[in-house]
XYZ file of N, CA and C in Angstrom:
537
model
N 8.277 13.425 11.836
C 7.690 12.149 11.501
C 7.985 11.170 12.635
N 6.954 10.487 13.095
C 7.110 9.593 14.231
C 7.440 8.165 13.813
N 6.934 7.724 12.657
C 7.140 6.341 12.239
C 7.016 6.247 10.730
N 7.909 5.505 10.098
C 7.822 5.244 8.667
C 8.017 3.748 8.465
N 7.152 3.159 7.669
C 7.282 1.739 7.328
C 7.130 1.609 5.822
N 7.880 0.712 5.238
C 7.739 0.490 3.806
C 7.739 -1.006 3.540
N 7.202 -1.365 2.395
C 7.121 -2.776 2.019
C 7.461 -2.931 0.551
N 8.121 -4.019 0.243
C 8.388 -4.387 -1.135
C 7.472 -5.561 -1.448
N 6.501 -5.349 -2.336
C 5.500 -6.359 -2.652
C 5.856 -7.194 -3.869
N 7.116 -7.137 -4.287
C 7.588 -7.989 -5.368
C 7.543 -9.438 -4.873
N 6.968 -10.354 -5.652
C 6.887 -11.746 -5.191
C 8.221 -12.334 -4.750
N 9.314 -12.013 -5.431
C 10.628 -12.533 -5.035
C 11.042 -11.990 -3.667
N 10.745 -10.719 -3.396
C 11.072 -10.127 -2.100
C 10.217 -10.750 -0.997
N 8.953 -11.039 -1.308
C 8.089 -11.701 -0.326
C 8.627 -13.100 -0.028
N 9.030 -13.825 -1.077
C 9.613 -15.159 -0.871
C 10.837 -15.080 0.036
N 11.684 -14.087 -0.190
C 12.885 -13.917 0.629
C 12.520 -13.653 2.089
N 11.515 -12.810 2.307
C 11.074 -12.506 3.670
C 10.507 -13.756 4.349
N 9.709 -14.514 3.619
C 9.126 -15.738 4.178
C 10.228 -16.737 4.527
N 11.234 -16.845 3.678
C 12.359 -17.743 3.960
C 13.036 -17.345 5.264
N 13.220 -16.050 5.482
C 13.820 -15.579 6.736
C 12.911 -15.871 7.923
N 11.615 -15.637 7.758
C 10.669 -15.847 8.844
C 10.531 -17.319 9.225
N 10.768 -18.200 8.276
C 10.647 -19.641 8.563
C 11.652 -20.101 9.620
N 12.674 -19.316 9.879
C 13.656 -19.665 10.909
C 13.120 -19.419 12.316
N 12.030 -18.678 12.422
C 11.449 -18.385 13.734
C 10.518 -19.524 14.149
N 10.609 -19.991 15.384
C 9.752 -21.095 15.832
C 8.258 -20.785 15.715
N 7.859 -19.549 15.934
C 6.441 -19.179 15.892
C 5.891 -19.152 14.467
N 6.791 -19.121 13.479
C 6.350 -18.986 12.095
C 5.447 -20.139 11.658
N 5.708 -21.344 12.128
C 4.882 -22.494 11.746
C 3.420 -22.258 12.101
N 3.176 -21.623 13.221
C 1.796 -21.304 13.621
C 1.249 -20.184 12.734
N 2.020 -19.123 12.564
C 1.564 -17.973 11.772
C 1.304 -18.365 10.324
N 2.154 -19.205 9.765
C 2.027 -19.592 8.364
C 0.695 -20.293 8.082
N 0.167 -20.973 9.091
C -1.124 -21.647 8.932
C -2.277 -20.693 8.683
N -2.111 -19.429 9.032
C -3.166 -18.439 8.838
C -3.058 -17.703 7.503
N -1.977 -17.915 6.779
C -1.774 -17.225 5.508
C -2.596 -17.876 4.401
N -3.112 -17.067 3.470
C -3.926 -17.615 2.379
C -3.103 -18.274 1.273
N -1.790 -18.143 1.306
C -0.904 -18.750 0.309
C 0.475 -18.907 0.946
N 1.338 -19.692 0.318
C 2.638 -19.935 0.927
C 3.806 -19.372 0.126
N 3.542 -18.794 -1.039
C 4.627 -18.226 -1.839
C 4.353 -16.751 -2.114
N 5.394 -16.031 -2.548
C 5.289 -14.595 -2.773
C 4.218 -14.206 -3.771
N 4.158 -14.920 -4.896
C 3.162 -14.591 -5.916
C 1.750 -14.795 -5.378
N 1.527 -15.902 -4.689
C 0.204 -16.172 -4.128
C -0.194 -15.170 -3.059
N 0.766 -14.806 -2.201
C 0.470 -13.830 -1.147
C 0.161 -12.458 -1.745
N 0.912 -12.048 -2.758
C 0.641 -10.759 -3.413
C -0.742 -10.787 -4.060
N -1.067 -11.871 -4.747
C -2.382 -11.995 -5.388
C -3.494 -11.905 -4.353
N -3.343 -12.614 -3.243
C -4.359 -12.570 -2.183
C -4.486 -11.167 -1.596
N -3.368 -10.488 -1.402
C -3.400 -9.125 -0.883
C -4.183 -8.217 -1.827
N -3.875 -8.265 -3.117
C -4.572 -7.420 -4.091
C -6.051 -7.766 -4.151
N -6.393 -9.040 -4.057
C -7.808 -9.436 -4.071
C -8.537 -8.913 -2.838
N -7.891 -8.947 -1.681
C -8.513 -8.430 -0.461
C -8.678 -6.910 -0.516
N -7.681 -6.216 -1.039
C -7.793 -4.756 -1.177
C -8.927 -4.415 -2.145
N -9.003 -5.112 -3.272
C -10.061 -4.860 -4.253
C -11.434 -5.148 -3.654
N -11.536 -6.230 -2.920
C -12.817 -6.586 -2.291
C -13.255 -5.509 -1.298
N -12.323 -5.096 -0.439
C -12.641 -4.060 0.542
C -13.030 -2.747 -0.115
N -12.319 -2.383 -1.176
C -12.622 -1.130 -1.873
C -13.990 -1.197 -2.540
N -14.309 -2.313 -3.137
C -15.582 -2.450 -3.848
C -16.763 -2.532 -2.899
N -16.523 -2.901 -1.653
C -17.609 -3.015 -0.679
C -17.962 -1.687 -0.022
N -17.208 -0.627 -0.303
C -17.555 0.686 0.242
C -18.923 1.086 -0.301
N -19.770 1.568 0.577
C -21.140 1.886 0.188
C -21.242 2.909 -0.927
N -20.423 3.954 -0.880
C -20.581 5.028 -1.852
C -19.374 5.218 -2.758
N -18.601 4.147 -2.967
C -17.496 4.219 -3.928
C -18.074 4.444 -5.318
N -17.334 5.140 -6.154
C -17.833 5.503 -7.486
C -17.793 4.336 -8.477
N -17.044 3.295 -8.178
C -16.959 2.166 -9.092
C -16.345 0.957 -8.414
N -16.466 -0.196 -9.073
C -15.858 -1.415 -8.550
C -14.389 -1.466 -8.947
N -13.607 -2.138 -8.150
C -12.180 -2.278 -8.380
C -11.848 -3.765 -8.384
N -10.973 -4.172 -9.304
C -10.542 -5.562 -9.355
C -9.054 -5.660 -9.022
N -8.642 -6.850 -8.606
C -7.220 -7.089 -8.329
C -6.397 -6.872 -9.596
N -6.953 -7.209 -10.750
C -6.245 -7.023 -12.019
C -5.981 -5.528 -12.277
N -6.956 -4.674 -11.968
C -6.760 -3.233 -12.123
C -5.662 -2.733 -11.183
N -5.683 -3.215 -9.949
C -4.663 -2.810 -8.987
C -3.276 -3.252 -9.449
N -3.192 -4.476 -9.951
C -1.914 -5.018 -10.436
C -1.370 -4.162 -11.582
N -2.255 -3.738 -12.495
C -1.827 -2.936 -13.648
C -1.408 -1.523 -13.241
N -2.089 -0.947 -12.264
C -1.853 0.448 -11.903
C -0.639 0.646 -10.996
N -0.413 -0.293 -10.101
C 0.556 -0.046 -9.042
C 1.755 -0.971 -9.107
N 2.865 -0.446 -8.610
C 4.123 -1.182 -8.595
C 4.272 -2.027 -7.356
N 5.514 -2.161 -6.921
C 5.821 -3.111 -5.868
C 6.163 -2.477 -4.530
N 6.367 -1.187 -4.501
C 6.763 -0.546 -3.246
C 5.613 0.288 -2.685
N 5.423 0.137 -1.386
C 4.378 0.876 -0.691
C 4.918 1.317 0.654
N 4.302 2.334 1.229
C 4.768 2.802 2.523
C 3.674 3.494 3.303
N 3.965 3.714 4.559
C 3.016 4.312 5.492
C 3.815 5.123 6.502
N 3.273 6.236 6.932
C 3.952 7.039 7.955
C 2.943 7.622 8.925
N 3.329 7.666 10.176
C 2.626 8.477 11.170
C 3.449 9.749 11.238
N 2.828 10.867 10.900
C 3.571 12.089 10.638
C 3.714 13.035 11.827
N 3.196 12.629 12.978
C 3.287 13.498 14.149
C 3.320 12.647 15.411
N 3.943 13.184 16.435
C 3.921 12.526 17.738
C 2.597 12.770 18.455
N 1.824 13.752 17.991
C 0.519 14.053 18.566
C -0.502 13.106 17.938
N -0.916 12.100 18.676
C -1.813 11.077 18.147
C -3.278 11.332 18.463
N -3.605 12.521 18.956
C -4.998 12.827 19.299
C -5.892 12.811 18.055
N -5.324 12.948 16.867
C -6.111 12.904 15.634
C -6.727 11.547 15.365
N -6.239 10.497 16.038
C -6.817 9.168 15.876
C -8.114 9.008 16.658
N -8.396 9.938 17.571
C -9.605 9.865 18.377
C -10.821 10.224 17.529
N -11.967 9.747 17.920
C -13.202 10.040 17.193
C -13.212 9.364 15.843
N -13.525 10.141 14.800
C -13.645 9.564 13.457
C -12.311 9.433 12.737
N -11.239 9.947 13.317
C -9.908 9.800 12.739
C -9.629 10.709 11.560
N -10.518 11.695 11.309
C -10.331 12.587 10.163
C -9.028 13.372 10.217
N -8.519 13.589 11.412
C -7.280 14.351 11.554
C -6.105 13.463 11.962
N -6.235 12.173 11.729
C -5.146 11.255 12.069
C -3.902 11.647 11.281
N -2.769 11.727 11.953
C -1.540 12.161 11.273
C -0.896 11.008 10.486
N -1.532 10.641 9.388
C -1.039 9.512 8.595
C -0.848 9.902 7.135
N 0.088 9.237 6.516
C 0.314 9.368 5.084
C 0.647 7.978 4.563
N 0.268 7.722 3.335
C 0.586 6.443 2.712
C 0.940 6.701 1.256
N 1.706 5.801 0.686
C 2.080 5.942 -0.715
C 2.262 4.561 -1.315
N 2.079 4.509 -2.615
C 2.326 3.280 -3.349
C 2.912 3.650 -4.707
N 3.844 2.859 -5.151
C 4.488 3.084 -6.442
C 3.448 2.946 -7.560
N 3.533 3.842 -8.545
C 2.608 3.840 -9.673
C 3.339 3.338 -10.916
N 2.770 2.322 -11.556
C 3.296 1.828 -12.835
C 2.546 2.443 -14.014
N 1.246 2.687 -13.845
C 0.405 3.247 -14.908
C -0.354 4.433 -14.326
N 0.136 5.646 -14.633
C -0.431 6.861 -14.045
C -1.925 7.018 -14.346
N -2.332 6.807 -15.593
C -3.744 6.957 -15.954
C -4.616 5.983 -15.173
N -4.168 4.741 -15.065
C -4.938 3.730 -14.327
C -5.008 4.086 -12.840
N -3.901 4.573 -12.279
C -3.881 4.955 -10.863
C -4.816 6.133 -10.603
N -4.816 7.120 -11.486
C -5.714 8.266 -11.314
C -7.174 7.839 -11.422
N -7.482 6.933 -12.346
C -8.860 6.444 -12.478
C -9.279 5.668 -11.229
N -8.392 4.833 -10.710
C -8.705 4.099 -9.485
C -8.936 5.057 -8.316
N -8.150 6.111 -8.235
C -8.348 7.102 -7.170
C -9.742 7.713 -7.273
N -10.164 8.041 -8.487
C -11.508 8.591 -8.681
C -12.574 7.562 -8.305
N -12.364 6.301 -8.723
C -13.342 5.244 -8.446
C -13.461 4.943 -6.957
N -12.365 5.058 -6.232
C -12.373 4.718 -4.811
C -12.831 5.856 -3.920
N -12.806 7.074 -4.430
C -13.220 8.225 -3.628
C -14.699 8.097 -3.268
N -15.018 8.407 -2.026
C -16.402 8.317 -1.574
C -16.891 9.685 -1.125
N -18.195 9.826 -1.059
C -18.789 11.082 -0.617
C -18.583 12.186 -1.649
N -18.625 13.398 -1.171
C -18.423 14.558 -2.023
C -16.938 14.718 -2.307
N -16.586 14.721 -3.584
C -15.187 14.800 -3.989
C -14.970 16.069 -4.790
N -13.918 16.800 -4.445
C -13.565 17.998 -5.200
C -12.147 17.835 -5.738
N -11.882 18.503 -6.845
C -10.536 18.511 -7.424
C -9.862 19.812 -7.026
N -8.640 19.690 -6.536
C -7.878 20.840 -6.070
C -6.472 20.765 -6.652
N -5.660 21.790 -6.362
C -4.285 21.812 -6.839
C -3.411 22.516 -5.803
N -2.182 22.037 -5.657
C -1.212 22.641 -4.742
C 0.171 22.479 -5.357
N 0.882 23.583 -5.505
C 2.233 23.558 -6.074
C 2.273 22.834 -7.423
N 1.201 23.018 -8.218
C 1.141 22.399 -9.542
C 0.740 20.933 -9.541
N 0.401 20.396 -8.388
C -0.012 19.001 -8.279
C -1.533 18.960 -8.091
N -2.218 18.320 -9.039
C -3.671 18.152 -8.927
C -3.957 16.985 -7.991
N -5.024 17.119 -7.202
C -5.386 16.045 -6.274
C -6.880 16.068 -6.009
N -7.368 14.984 -5.426
C -8.774 14.840 -5.072
C -8.919 14.940 -3.564
N -9.983 15.598 -3.118
C -10.295 15.685 -1.696
C -11.688 15.121 -1.492
N -11.786 14.156 -0.601
C -13.066 13.577 -0.225
C -13.361 14.003 1.204
N -14.526 14.549 1.410
C -14.894 14.971 2.761
C -14.815 13.790 3.723
N -15.104 12.588 3.226
C -15.141 11.396 4.063
C -13.812 10.661 4.179
N -12.962 10.735 3.137
C -11.818 9.831 3.065
C -10.455 10.481 2.967
N -10.324 11.769 3.093
C -9.010 12.396 3.003
C -8.703 12.894 1.607
N -7.422 12.940 1.282
C -6.982 13.501 0.002
C -5.977 12.560 -0.652
N -5.974 12.571 -1.992
C -5.134 11.649 -2.743
C -4.603 12.335 -3.996
N -3.346 12.077 -4.308
C -2.712 12.674 -5.488
C -1.779 11.657 -6.123
N -1.580 11.804 -7.427
C -0.538 11.048 -8.109
C 0.546 12.053 -8.455
N 1.737 11.815 -7.917
C 2.863 12.721 -8.128
C 4.058 11.890 -8.562
N 4.589 12.204 -9.734
C 5.688 11.430 -10.297
C 5.272 9.965 -10.354
N 6.010 9.093 -9.695
C 5.685 7.665 -9.754
C 5.076 7.163 -8.451
N 4.403 8.058 -7.715
C 3.774 7.679 -6.453
C 2.333 8.143 -6.388
N 1.485 7.311 -5.797
C 0.160 7.732 -5.394
C 0.295 8.085 -3.920
N -0.063 9.310 -3.556
C 0.073 9.809 -2.192
C -1.305 9.919 -1.563
N -1.434 9.490 -0.317
C -2.692 9.599 0.411
C -2.418 10.215 1.773
N -3.322 11.086 2.206
C -3.251 11.642 3.558
C -4.674 11.764 4.100
N -4.783 11.783 5.415
C -6.096 11.813 6.061
C -6.812 13.142 5.862
N -6.069 14.202 5.528
C -6.695 15.508 5.319
C -5.999 16.231 4.167
N -6.669 17.235 3.659
C -6.092 18.032 2.579
C -4.814 18.732 3.031
N -4.830 19.303 4.236
C -3.639 20.005 4.744
C -2.449 19.048 4.853
N -2.713 17.822 5.301
C -1.627 16.847 5.409
C -1.094 16.465 4.033
N -1.976 16.347 3.036
C -1.516 16.031 1.685
C -0.666 17.177 1.140
N -1.092 18.400 1.380
C -0.297 19.539 0.927
C 1.093 19.520 1.570
N 1.171 19.177 2.854
C 2.477 19.051 3.516
C 3.299 17.945 2.865
N 2.661 16.831 2.544
C 3.347 15.713 1.901
C 3.879 16.110 0.529
N 3.082 16.853 -0.229
C 3.520 17.348 -1.537
C 4.719 18.271 -1.361
N 4.657 19.146 -0.366
C 5.778 20.058 -0.104
C 7.055 19.289 0.212
N 6.947 18.259 1.045
C 8.115 17.452 1.384
C 8.619 16.730 0.142
N 7.708 16.177 -0.641
C 8.085 15.446 -1.855
C 8.780 16.379 -2.851
N 8.345 17.637 -2.883
C 8.935 18.628 -3.780
C 10.243 19.194 -3.231
N 10.548 18.897 -1.964
C 11.760 19.437 -1.359
C 11.588 20.865 -0.884
N 10.329 21.329 -0.773
C 10.067 22.708 -0.376
C 10.262 22.959 1.115
N 10.280 21.915 1.913
C 10.483 22.073 3.350
C 11.487 21.028 3.806
N 12.127 21.293 4.900
C 13.096 20.343 5.430
C 12.468 19.567 6.582
N 11.358 18.848 6.256
C 10.666 18.087 7.271
C 10.734 16.597 7.030
N 11.557 16.172 6.094
C 11.674 14.742 5.855
C 12.568 14.121 6.918
N 12.551 12.813 7.025
C 13.417 12.139 7.997
C 14.885 12.378 7.694
N 15.224 12.640 6.442
C 16.617 12.869 6.094
C 17.175 14.089 6.831
N 16.335 15.067 7.105
C 16.779 16.257 7.802
C 16.461 16.241 9.285
N 15.956 15.129 9.803
C 15.527 15.022 11.197
C 16.621 14.343 12.019
N 17.345 15.141 12.826
C 18.434 14.569 13.626
C 17.937 13.576 14.659
N 16.685 13.743 15.155
C 16.129 12.804 16.124
C 15.898 11.435 15.494
N 15.716 11.369 14.190
C 15.454 10.098 13.515
C 16.741 9.333 13.231
N 17.868 9.989 13.376
C 19.161 9.339 13.070
C 19.506 8.266 14.075
């Protein structure tokens, strides 16, 4: 794994981060571009922008609202670049070595949103007992335990499921270079 980033989208955690950032001289300029000034407002704006972007996809199966996102998902999210070989970002990015996850509060709602957001031809598959969706256009997505997992390709999602299951020692915890 080349890079892992995570975020806590709890309004109190956002407020704490903003308080820390206010100590930076450049923050006064950056803050002027934000759609809100408090954690709750920033989280609401983020969810509204995600819902808007998702609903504007030409071939999405359904519309998504910020309220649906709020009900389905928790406060923790993350992103990883899973390889040092970045050639997958070239062209259409179908083989980009990326994975993303978000905490799930309501599994049924998260699975329905995954179906609604999938575009193009979607098939249902299974790996190691985990059911997931594969979109020819958008990668693969699964709900596993309390996480919604996304990867740019089916093979990458299967690797992510394997790591999540502890079937391989490819997590950062076992990576001496990441220490």
